[in-house]
Tab-separated table of C-alpha atoms in Angstrom:
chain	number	residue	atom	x	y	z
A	1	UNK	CA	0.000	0.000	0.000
A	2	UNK	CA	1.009	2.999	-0.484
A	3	UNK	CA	2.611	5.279	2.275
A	4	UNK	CA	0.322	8.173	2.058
A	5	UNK	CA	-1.637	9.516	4.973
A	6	UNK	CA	-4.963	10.662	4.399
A	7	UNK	CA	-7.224	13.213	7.160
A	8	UNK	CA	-10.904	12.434	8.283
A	9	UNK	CA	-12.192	15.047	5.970
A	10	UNK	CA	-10.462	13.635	3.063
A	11	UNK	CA	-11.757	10.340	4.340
A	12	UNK	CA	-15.464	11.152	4.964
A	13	UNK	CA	-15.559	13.302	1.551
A	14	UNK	CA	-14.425	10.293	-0.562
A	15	UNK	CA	-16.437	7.338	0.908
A	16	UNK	CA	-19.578	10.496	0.269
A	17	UNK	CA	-18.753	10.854	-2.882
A	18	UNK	CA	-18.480	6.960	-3.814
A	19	UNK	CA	-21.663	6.365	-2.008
A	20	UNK	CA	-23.679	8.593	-4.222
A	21	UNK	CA	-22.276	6.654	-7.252
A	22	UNK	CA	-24.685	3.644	-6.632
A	23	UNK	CA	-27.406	5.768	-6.569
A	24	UNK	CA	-27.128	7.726	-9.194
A	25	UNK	CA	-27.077	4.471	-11.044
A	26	UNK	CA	-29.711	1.563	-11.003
A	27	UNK	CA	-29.224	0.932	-7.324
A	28	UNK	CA	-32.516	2.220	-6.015
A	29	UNK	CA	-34.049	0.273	-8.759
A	30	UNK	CA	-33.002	-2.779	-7.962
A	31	UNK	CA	-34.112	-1.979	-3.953
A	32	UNK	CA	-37.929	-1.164	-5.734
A	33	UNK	CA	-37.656	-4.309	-7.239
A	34	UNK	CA	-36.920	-5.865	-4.501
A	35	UNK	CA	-39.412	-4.452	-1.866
A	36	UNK	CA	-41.459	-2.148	-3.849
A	37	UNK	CA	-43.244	0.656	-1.873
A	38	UNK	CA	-41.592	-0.493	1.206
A	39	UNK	CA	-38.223	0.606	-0.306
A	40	UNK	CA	-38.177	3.108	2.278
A	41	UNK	CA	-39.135	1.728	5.376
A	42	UNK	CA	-36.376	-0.913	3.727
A	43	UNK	CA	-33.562	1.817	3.691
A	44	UNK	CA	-34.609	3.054	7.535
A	45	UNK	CA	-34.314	-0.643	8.755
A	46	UNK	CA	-31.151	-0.843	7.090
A	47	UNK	CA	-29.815	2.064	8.166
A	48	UNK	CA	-30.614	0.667	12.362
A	49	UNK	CA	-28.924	-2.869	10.851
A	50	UNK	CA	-26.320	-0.971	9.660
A	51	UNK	CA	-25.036	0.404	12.601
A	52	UNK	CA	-25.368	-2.405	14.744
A	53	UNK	CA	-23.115	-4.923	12.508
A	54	UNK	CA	-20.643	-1.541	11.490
A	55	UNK	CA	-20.257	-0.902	15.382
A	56	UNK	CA	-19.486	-4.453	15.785
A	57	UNK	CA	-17.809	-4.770	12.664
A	58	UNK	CA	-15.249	-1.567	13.287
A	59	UNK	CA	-14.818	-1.981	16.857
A	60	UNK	CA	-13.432	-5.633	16.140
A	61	UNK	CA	-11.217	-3.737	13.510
A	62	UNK	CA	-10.148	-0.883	15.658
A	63	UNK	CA	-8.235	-3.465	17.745
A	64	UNK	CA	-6.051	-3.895	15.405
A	65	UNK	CA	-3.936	-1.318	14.905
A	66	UNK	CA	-1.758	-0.447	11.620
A	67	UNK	CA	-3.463	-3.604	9.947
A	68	UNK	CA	-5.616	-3.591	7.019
A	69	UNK	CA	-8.290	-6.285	6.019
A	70	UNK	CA	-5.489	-8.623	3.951
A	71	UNK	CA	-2.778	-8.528	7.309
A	72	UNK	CA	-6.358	-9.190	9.614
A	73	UNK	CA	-7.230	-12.364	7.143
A	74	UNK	CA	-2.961	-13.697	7.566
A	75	UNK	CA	-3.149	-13.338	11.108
A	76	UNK	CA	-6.601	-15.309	10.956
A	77	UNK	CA	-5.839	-18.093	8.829
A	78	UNK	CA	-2.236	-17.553	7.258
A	79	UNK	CA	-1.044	-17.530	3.870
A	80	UNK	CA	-4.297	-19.182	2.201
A	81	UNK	CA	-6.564	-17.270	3.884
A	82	UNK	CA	-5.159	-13.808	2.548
A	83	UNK	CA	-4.536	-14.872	-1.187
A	84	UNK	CA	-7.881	-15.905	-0.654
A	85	UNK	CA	-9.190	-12.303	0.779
A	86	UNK	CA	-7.217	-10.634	-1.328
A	87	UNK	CA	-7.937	-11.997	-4.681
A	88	UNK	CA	-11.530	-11.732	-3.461
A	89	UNK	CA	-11.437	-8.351	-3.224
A	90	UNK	CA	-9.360	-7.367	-6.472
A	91	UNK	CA	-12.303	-8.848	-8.301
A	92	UNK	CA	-14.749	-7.426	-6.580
A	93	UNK	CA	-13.606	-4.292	-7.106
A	94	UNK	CA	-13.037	-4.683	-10.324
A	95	UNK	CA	-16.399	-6.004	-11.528
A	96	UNK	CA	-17.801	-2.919	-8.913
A	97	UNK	CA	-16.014	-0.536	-11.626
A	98	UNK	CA	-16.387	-2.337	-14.757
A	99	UNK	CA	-20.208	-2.786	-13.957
A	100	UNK	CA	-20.410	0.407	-13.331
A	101	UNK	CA	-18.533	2.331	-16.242
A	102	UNK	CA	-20.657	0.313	-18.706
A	103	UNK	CA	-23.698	1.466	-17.411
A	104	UNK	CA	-22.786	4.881	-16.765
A	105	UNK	CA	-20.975	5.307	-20.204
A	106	UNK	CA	-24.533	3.649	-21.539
A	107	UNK	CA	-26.651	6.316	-19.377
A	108	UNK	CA	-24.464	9.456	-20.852
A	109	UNK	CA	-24.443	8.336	-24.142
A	110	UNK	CA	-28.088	8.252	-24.282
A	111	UNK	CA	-28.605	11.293	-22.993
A	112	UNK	CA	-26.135	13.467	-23.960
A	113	UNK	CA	-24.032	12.151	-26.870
A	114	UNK	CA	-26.076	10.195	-29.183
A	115	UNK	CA	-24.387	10.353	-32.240
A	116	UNK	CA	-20.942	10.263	-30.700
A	117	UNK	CA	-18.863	6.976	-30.771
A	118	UNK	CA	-18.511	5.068	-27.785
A	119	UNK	CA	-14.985	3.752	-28.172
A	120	UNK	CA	-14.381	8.030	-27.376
A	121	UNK	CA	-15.653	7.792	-24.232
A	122	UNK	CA	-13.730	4.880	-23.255
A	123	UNK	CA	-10.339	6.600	-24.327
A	124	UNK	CA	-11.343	9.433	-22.586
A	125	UNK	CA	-12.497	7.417	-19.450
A	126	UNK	CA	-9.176	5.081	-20.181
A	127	UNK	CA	-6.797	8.205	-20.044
A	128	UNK	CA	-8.563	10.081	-17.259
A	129	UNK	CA	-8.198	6.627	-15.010
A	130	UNK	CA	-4.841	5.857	-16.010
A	131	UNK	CA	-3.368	9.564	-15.309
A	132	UNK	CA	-5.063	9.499	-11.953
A	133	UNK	CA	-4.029	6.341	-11.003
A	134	UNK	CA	-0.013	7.494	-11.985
A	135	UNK	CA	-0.859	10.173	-10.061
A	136	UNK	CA	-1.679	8.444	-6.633
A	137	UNK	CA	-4.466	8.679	-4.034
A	138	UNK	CA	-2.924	11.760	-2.300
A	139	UNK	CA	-4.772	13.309	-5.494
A	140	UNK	CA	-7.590	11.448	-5.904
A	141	UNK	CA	-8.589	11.987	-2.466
A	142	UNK	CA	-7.488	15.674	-1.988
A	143	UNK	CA	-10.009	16.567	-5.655
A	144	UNK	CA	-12.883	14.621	-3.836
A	145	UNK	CA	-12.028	16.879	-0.770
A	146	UNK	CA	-12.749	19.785	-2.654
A	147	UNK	CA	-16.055	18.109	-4.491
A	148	UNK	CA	-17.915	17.171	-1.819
A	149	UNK	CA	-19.237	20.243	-1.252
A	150	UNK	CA	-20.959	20.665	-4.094
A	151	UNK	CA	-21.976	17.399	-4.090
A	152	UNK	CA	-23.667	18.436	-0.315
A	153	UNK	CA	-24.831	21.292	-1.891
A	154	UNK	CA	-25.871	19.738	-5.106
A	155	UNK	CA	-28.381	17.113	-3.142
A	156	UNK	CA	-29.761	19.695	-0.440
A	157	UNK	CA	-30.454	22.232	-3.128
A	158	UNK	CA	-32.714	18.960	-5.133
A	159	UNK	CA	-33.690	17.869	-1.606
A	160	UNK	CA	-35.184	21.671	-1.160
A	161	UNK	CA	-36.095	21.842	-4.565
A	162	UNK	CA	-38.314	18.763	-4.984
A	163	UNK	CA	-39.761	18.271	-1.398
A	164	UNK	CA	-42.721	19.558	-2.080
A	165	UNK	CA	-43.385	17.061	-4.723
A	166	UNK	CA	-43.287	14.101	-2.631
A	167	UNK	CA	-46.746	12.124	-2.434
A	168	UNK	CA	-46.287	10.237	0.776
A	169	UNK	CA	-49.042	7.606	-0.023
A	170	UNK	CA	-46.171	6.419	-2.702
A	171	UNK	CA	-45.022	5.340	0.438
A	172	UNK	CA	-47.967	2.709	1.316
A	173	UNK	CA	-48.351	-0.071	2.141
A	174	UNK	CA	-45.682	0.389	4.284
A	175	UNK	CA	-43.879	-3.259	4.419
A	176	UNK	CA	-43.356	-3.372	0.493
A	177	UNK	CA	-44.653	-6.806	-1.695
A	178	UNK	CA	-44.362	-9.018	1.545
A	179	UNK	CA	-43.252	-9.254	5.006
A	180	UNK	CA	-41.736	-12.129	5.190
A	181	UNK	CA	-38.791	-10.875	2.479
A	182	UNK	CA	-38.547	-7.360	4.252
A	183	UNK	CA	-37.203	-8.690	7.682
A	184	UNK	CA	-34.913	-11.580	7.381
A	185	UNK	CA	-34.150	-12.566	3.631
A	186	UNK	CA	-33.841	-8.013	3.552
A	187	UNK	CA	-31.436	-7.452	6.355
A	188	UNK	CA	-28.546	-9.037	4.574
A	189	UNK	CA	-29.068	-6.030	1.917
A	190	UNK	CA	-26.353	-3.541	2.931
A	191	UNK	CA	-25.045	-2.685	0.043
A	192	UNK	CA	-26.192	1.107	0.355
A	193	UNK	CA	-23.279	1.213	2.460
A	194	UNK	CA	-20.749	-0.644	0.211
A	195	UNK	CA	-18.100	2.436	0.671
A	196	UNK	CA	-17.796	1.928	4.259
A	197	UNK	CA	-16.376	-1.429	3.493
A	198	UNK	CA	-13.180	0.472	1.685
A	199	UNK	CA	-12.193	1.810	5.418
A	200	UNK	CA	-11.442	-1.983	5.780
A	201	UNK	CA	-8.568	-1.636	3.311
A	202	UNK	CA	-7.332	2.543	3.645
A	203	UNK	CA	-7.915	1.885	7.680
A	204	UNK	CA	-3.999	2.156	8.305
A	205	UNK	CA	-3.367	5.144	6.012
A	206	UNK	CA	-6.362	7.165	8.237
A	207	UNK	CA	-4.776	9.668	10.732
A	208	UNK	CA	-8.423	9.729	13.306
A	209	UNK	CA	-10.141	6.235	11.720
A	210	UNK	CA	-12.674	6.210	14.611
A	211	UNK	CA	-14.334	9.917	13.441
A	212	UNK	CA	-13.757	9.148	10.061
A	213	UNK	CA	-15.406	5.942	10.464
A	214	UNK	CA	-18.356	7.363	12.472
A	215	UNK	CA	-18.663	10.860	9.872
A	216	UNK	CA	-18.767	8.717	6.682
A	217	UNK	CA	-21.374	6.744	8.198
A	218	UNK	CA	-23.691	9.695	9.408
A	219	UNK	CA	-22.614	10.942	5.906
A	220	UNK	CA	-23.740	7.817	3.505
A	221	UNK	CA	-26.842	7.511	5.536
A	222	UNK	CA	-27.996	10.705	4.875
A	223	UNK	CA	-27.286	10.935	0.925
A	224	UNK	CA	-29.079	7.430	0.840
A	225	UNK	CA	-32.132	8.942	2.853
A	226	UNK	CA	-32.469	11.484	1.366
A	227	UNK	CA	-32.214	10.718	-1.872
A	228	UNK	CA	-34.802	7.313	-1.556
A	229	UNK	CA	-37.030	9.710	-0.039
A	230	UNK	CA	-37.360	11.836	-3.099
A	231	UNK	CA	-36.941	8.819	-5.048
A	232	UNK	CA	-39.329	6.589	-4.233
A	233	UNK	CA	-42.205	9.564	-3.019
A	234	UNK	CA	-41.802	11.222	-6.244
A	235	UNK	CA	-42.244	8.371	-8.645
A	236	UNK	CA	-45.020	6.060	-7.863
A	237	UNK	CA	-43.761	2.539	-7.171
A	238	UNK	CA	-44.842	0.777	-10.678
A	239	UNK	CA	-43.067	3.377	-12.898
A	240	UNK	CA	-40.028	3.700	-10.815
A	241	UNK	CA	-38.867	0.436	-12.037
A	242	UNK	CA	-38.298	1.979	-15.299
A	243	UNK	CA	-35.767	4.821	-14.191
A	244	UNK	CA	-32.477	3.772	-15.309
A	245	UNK	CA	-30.980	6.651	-14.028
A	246	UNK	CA	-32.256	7.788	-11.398
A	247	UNK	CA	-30.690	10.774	-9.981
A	248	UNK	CA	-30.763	12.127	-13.842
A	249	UNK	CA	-34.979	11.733	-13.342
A	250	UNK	CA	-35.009	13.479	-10.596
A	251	UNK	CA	-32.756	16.700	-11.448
A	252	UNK	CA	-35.244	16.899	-14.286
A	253	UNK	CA	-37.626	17.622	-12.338
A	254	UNK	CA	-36.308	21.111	-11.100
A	255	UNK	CA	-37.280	24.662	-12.139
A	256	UNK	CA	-38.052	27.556	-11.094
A	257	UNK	CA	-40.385	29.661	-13.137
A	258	UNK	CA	-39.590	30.163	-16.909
A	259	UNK	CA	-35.601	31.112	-16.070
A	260	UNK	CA	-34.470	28.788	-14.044
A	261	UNK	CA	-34.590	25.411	-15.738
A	262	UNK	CA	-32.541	22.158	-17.260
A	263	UNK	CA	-30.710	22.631	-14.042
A	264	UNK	CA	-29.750	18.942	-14.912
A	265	UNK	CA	-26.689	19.835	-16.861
A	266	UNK	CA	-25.315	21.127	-13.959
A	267	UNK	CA	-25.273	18.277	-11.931
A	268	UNK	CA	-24.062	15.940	-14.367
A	269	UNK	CA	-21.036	17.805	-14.475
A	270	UNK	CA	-20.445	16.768	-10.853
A	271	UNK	CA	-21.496	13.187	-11.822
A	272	UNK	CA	-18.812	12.808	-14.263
A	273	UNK	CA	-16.578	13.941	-11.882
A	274	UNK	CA	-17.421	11.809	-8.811
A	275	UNK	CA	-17.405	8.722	-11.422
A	276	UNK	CA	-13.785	9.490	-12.050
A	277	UNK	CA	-12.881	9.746	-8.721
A	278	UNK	CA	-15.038	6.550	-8.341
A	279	UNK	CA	-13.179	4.659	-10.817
A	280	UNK	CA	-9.840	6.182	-10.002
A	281	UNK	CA	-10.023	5.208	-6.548
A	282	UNK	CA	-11.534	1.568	-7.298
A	283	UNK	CA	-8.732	0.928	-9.556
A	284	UNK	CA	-5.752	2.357	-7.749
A	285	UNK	CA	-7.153	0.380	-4.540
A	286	UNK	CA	-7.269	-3.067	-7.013
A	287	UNK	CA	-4.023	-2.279	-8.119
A	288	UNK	CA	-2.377	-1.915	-4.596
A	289	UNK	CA	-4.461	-5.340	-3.314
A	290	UNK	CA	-2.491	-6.979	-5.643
A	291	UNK	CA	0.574	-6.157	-5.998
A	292	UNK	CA	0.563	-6.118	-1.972
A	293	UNK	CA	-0.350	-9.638	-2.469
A	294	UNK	CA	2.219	-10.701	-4.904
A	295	UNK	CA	5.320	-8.088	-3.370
A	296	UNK	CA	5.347	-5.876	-6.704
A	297	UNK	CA	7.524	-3.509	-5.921
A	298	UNK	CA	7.126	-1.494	-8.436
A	299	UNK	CA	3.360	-1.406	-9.136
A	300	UNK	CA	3.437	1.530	-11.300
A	301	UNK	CA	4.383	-1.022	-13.884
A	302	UNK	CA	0.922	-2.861	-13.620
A	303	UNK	CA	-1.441	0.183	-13.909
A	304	UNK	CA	-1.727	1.004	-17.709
A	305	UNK	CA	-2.512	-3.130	-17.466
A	306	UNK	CA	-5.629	-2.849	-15.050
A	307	UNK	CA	-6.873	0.336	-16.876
A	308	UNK	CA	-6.822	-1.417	-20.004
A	309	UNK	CA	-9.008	-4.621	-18.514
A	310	UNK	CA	-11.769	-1.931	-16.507
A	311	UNK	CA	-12.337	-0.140	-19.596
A	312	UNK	CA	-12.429	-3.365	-21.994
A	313	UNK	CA	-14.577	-5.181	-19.954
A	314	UNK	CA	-16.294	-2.565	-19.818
A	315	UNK	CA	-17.330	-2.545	-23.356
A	316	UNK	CA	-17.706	-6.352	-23.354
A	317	UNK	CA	-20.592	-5.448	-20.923
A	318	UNK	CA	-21.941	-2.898	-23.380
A	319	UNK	CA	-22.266	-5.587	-25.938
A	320	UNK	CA	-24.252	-7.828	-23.757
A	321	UNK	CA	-26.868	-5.398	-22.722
B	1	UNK	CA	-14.609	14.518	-31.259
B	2	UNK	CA	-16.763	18.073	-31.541
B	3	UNK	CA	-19.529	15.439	-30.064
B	4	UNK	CA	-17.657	15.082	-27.027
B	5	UNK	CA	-16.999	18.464	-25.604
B	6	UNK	CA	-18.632	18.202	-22.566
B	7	UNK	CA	-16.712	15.078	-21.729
B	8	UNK	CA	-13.457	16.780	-22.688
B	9	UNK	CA	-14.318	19.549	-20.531
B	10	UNK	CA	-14.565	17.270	-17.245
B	11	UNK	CA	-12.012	15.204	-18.145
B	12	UNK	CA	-10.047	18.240	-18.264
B	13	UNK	CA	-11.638	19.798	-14.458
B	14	UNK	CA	-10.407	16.426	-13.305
B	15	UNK	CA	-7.196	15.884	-14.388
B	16	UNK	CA	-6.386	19.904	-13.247
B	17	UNK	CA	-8.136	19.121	-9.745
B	18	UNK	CA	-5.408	16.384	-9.242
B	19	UNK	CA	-2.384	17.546	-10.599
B	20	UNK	CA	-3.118	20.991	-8.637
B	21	UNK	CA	-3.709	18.742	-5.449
B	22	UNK	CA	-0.469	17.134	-5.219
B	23	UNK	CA	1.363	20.012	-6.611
B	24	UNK	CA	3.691	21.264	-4.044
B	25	UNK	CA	5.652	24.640	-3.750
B	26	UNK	CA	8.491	24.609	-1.505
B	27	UNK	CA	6.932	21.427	-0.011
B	28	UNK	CA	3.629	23.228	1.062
B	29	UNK	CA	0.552	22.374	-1.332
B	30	UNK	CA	-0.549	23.766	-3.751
B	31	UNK	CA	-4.504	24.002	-2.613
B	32	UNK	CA	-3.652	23.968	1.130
B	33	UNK	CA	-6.147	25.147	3.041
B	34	UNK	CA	-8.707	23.501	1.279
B	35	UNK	CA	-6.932	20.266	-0.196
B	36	UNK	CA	-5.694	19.013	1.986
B	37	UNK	CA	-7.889	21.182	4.273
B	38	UNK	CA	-6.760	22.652	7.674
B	39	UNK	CA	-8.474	23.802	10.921
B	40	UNK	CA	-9.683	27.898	9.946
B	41	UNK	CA	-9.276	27.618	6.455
B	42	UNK	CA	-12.529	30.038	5.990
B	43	UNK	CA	-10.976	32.669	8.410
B	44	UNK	CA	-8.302	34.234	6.716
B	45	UNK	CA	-8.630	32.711	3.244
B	46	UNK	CA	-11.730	32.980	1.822
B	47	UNK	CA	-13.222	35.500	4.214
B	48	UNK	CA	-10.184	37.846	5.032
B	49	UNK	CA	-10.650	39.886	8.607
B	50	UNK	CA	-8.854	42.913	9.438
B	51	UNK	CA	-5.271	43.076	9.583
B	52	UNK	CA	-5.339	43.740	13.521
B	53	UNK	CA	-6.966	40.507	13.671
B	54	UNK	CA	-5.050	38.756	12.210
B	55	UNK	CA	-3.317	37.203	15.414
B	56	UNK	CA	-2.175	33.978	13.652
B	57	UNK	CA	0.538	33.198	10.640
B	58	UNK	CA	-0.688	30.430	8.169
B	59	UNK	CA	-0.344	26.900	10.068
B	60	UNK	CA	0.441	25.267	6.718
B	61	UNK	CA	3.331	27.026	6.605
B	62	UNK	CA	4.832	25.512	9.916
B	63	UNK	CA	6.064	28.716	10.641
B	64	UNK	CA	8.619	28.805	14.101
B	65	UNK	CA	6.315	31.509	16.014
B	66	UNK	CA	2.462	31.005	15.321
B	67	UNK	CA	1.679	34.133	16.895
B	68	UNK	CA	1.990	37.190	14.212
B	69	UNK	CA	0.482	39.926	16.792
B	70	UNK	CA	-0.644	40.132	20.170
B	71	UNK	CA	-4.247	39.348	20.997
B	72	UNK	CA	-4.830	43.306	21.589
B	73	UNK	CA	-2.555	45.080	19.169
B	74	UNK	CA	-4.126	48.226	18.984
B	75	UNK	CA	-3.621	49.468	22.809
B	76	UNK	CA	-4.834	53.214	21.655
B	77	UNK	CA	-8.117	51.953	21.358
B	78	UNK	CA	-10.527	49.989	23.997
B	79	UNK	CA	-10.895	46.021	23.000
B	80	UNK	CA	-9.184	46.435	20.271
């Protein structure tokens, strides 16, 4: 890993920022498919499950100072056990990207640049990531530093824009399609809070993990809320299936009076950014897994290589869909 | 590529954001008080207060006395 130490604020500003990503993808989608108009009694539950098992999960971690998940796993169960956790995570992170590039890059494309060529947008994406990446996470985290607060901004000004449009009977019945799926089967649904799991991995390189821990949290809890709230009140629960962008739907929605309108283009100017910092930080993490797994010393060496697979797969995945 | 301006033009905001970052000039950053941020950045940065009250020299320039001026410089005058 690299030596690089990295504040609260810079901490709690990234995890934000990658927290919105889901959401302004089809993640609240699939959580309406799932529960339908109990999606947000779904998120509240989670949100009390959440900080139960992260309590218990980070105060296990806490003890162990200086180690990340990968040294945790060797102590655990030696040498197989941490090839194991750490191969684990290089691919989930790197379907987490590639999954989501596609679909992004699919989303913008339709909206914005229809008659452009796609293979563009994956150079573009390709040299963005790979620069970053050469760069190191000093910078990736330091630029999300100074974008989440716009991105705060950004969802209390749709939050104050839209409130009044909510239709709380959107919200009923109140336990979703069935019961029986909302307790049990839906408490092992956390992956609202999929960022917080990265702490496992940058804990060591946080100066104050505890408040960094606790403020991302608080922080990723909120964004979800809120933005499920607006969500899911807004568009009635059969039609909501069909938003395939959903953050995109609900900028949309803004204006005020005849001057103030397509505020939309706006935001997805902050969207593109928080997806490279997204993807930057996904890929630089991969990249460090690994070549703390196999002792590359020099893992600068590998990082045009794992560009080159996120944004290839990436358009594999664009030919399927 | 005229298609893809818009794209350019964020690709561009974030390459700049972090090169500027982790730019450093004489080893302090580039975007210090905001990236990485310090404790008062809004005090004498954004919002600048009167010279007089300006008590403190810029942390993130680890300077060997912190204090620029006493806490009441301007004796002449009462509180101040």
């Amino acid at each position: 890993m690299q030596n690089v130490k990295i504040s609260a604020l810079e901490c709690i500003s990234t995890l934000g920022i990658v927290a919105v990503i889901p959401s302004l993808l089809t993640g609240p989608t699939f959580t309406i498919q799932s529960f339908g108009t109990g999606s947000i009694m779904h998120i509240i539950y989670m949100i009390i499950i959440g900080t139960l098992f992260f309590s218990l999960l980070f105060g296990l971690f806490l003890k162990f100072k200086g180690m990340d998940i990968i040294d945790i796993s060797e102590v655990a169960g030696g040498k197989f056990l941490k090839y194991f956790t750490g191969i684990t995570i290089v691919i989930y992170l790197m379907l987490t990207i590639i999954l989501a590039l596609s679909e992004f890059t699919e989303n913008i494309r339709n909206i914005l640049f229809e008659n452009a060529p796609t293979e563009y947008f994956y150079l573009i994406f390709y040299v963005g990531i790979l620069i970053s990446v050469l760069i190191g996470i000093r910078g990736i985290f330091r630029a999300s530093t100074i974008l989440a607060p716009v991105i705060i901004l950004g969802v209390i000004f749709i939050f104050f824009s839209l409130y009044s449009d909510i239709d709380i009977t959107n919200f009923t019945p109140i336990f979703g399609n069935s019961i029986n799926e909302f307790f049990i089967p839906g408490s092992f649904r956390l992956e609202m809070f999929e960022s917080i799991f990265l702490i496992l991995l940058i804990g060591p390189q946080i100066k104050h993990i505890k408040k960094a821990t606790i403020g991302s949290y608080i922080l990723i809890s909120l964004f979800t809320l809120i933005i499920a709230l607006l969500l899911f009140g807004i568009f009635p629960y059969p039609s909501s299936l069909e938003n395939y962008f959903p953050l995109f739907e609900l900028n949309r929605l803004i204006s005020f009076g005849r001057f103030v309108q397509r505020v939309e283009s706006f935001y997805i100017l902050i969207w593109l950014i928080a997806m490279y910092i997204y993807i930057s930080l996904g890929t630089s993490y991969a990249v460090q897994t690994f070549s703390k797994l196999f002792n590359i010393k020099y893992s600068n060496r590998i990082i045009p290589l794992f560009c080159i697979l996120v944004v290839l797969r990436s358009t594999i995945f664009r030919i399927i869909y | 590529m005229a298609h893809l301006d818009f794209l350019e033009l964020h690709f561009g905001i974030f390459l700049h954001l972090t090169i500027l970052t982790t730019t450093t000039s004489f080893g302090v950053p580039y975007l210090t008080p905001f990236a990485p941020s310090r404790k008062g950045a809004f005090k004498d940065d954004i919002f600048i207060s009167p010279l007089w009250k300006q008590e403190q020299r810029p942390i993130f320039l680890k300077p060997k006395n912190k204090i620029r001026e006493p806490k009441i410089s301007r004796k002449w005058i009462k509180g101040g």
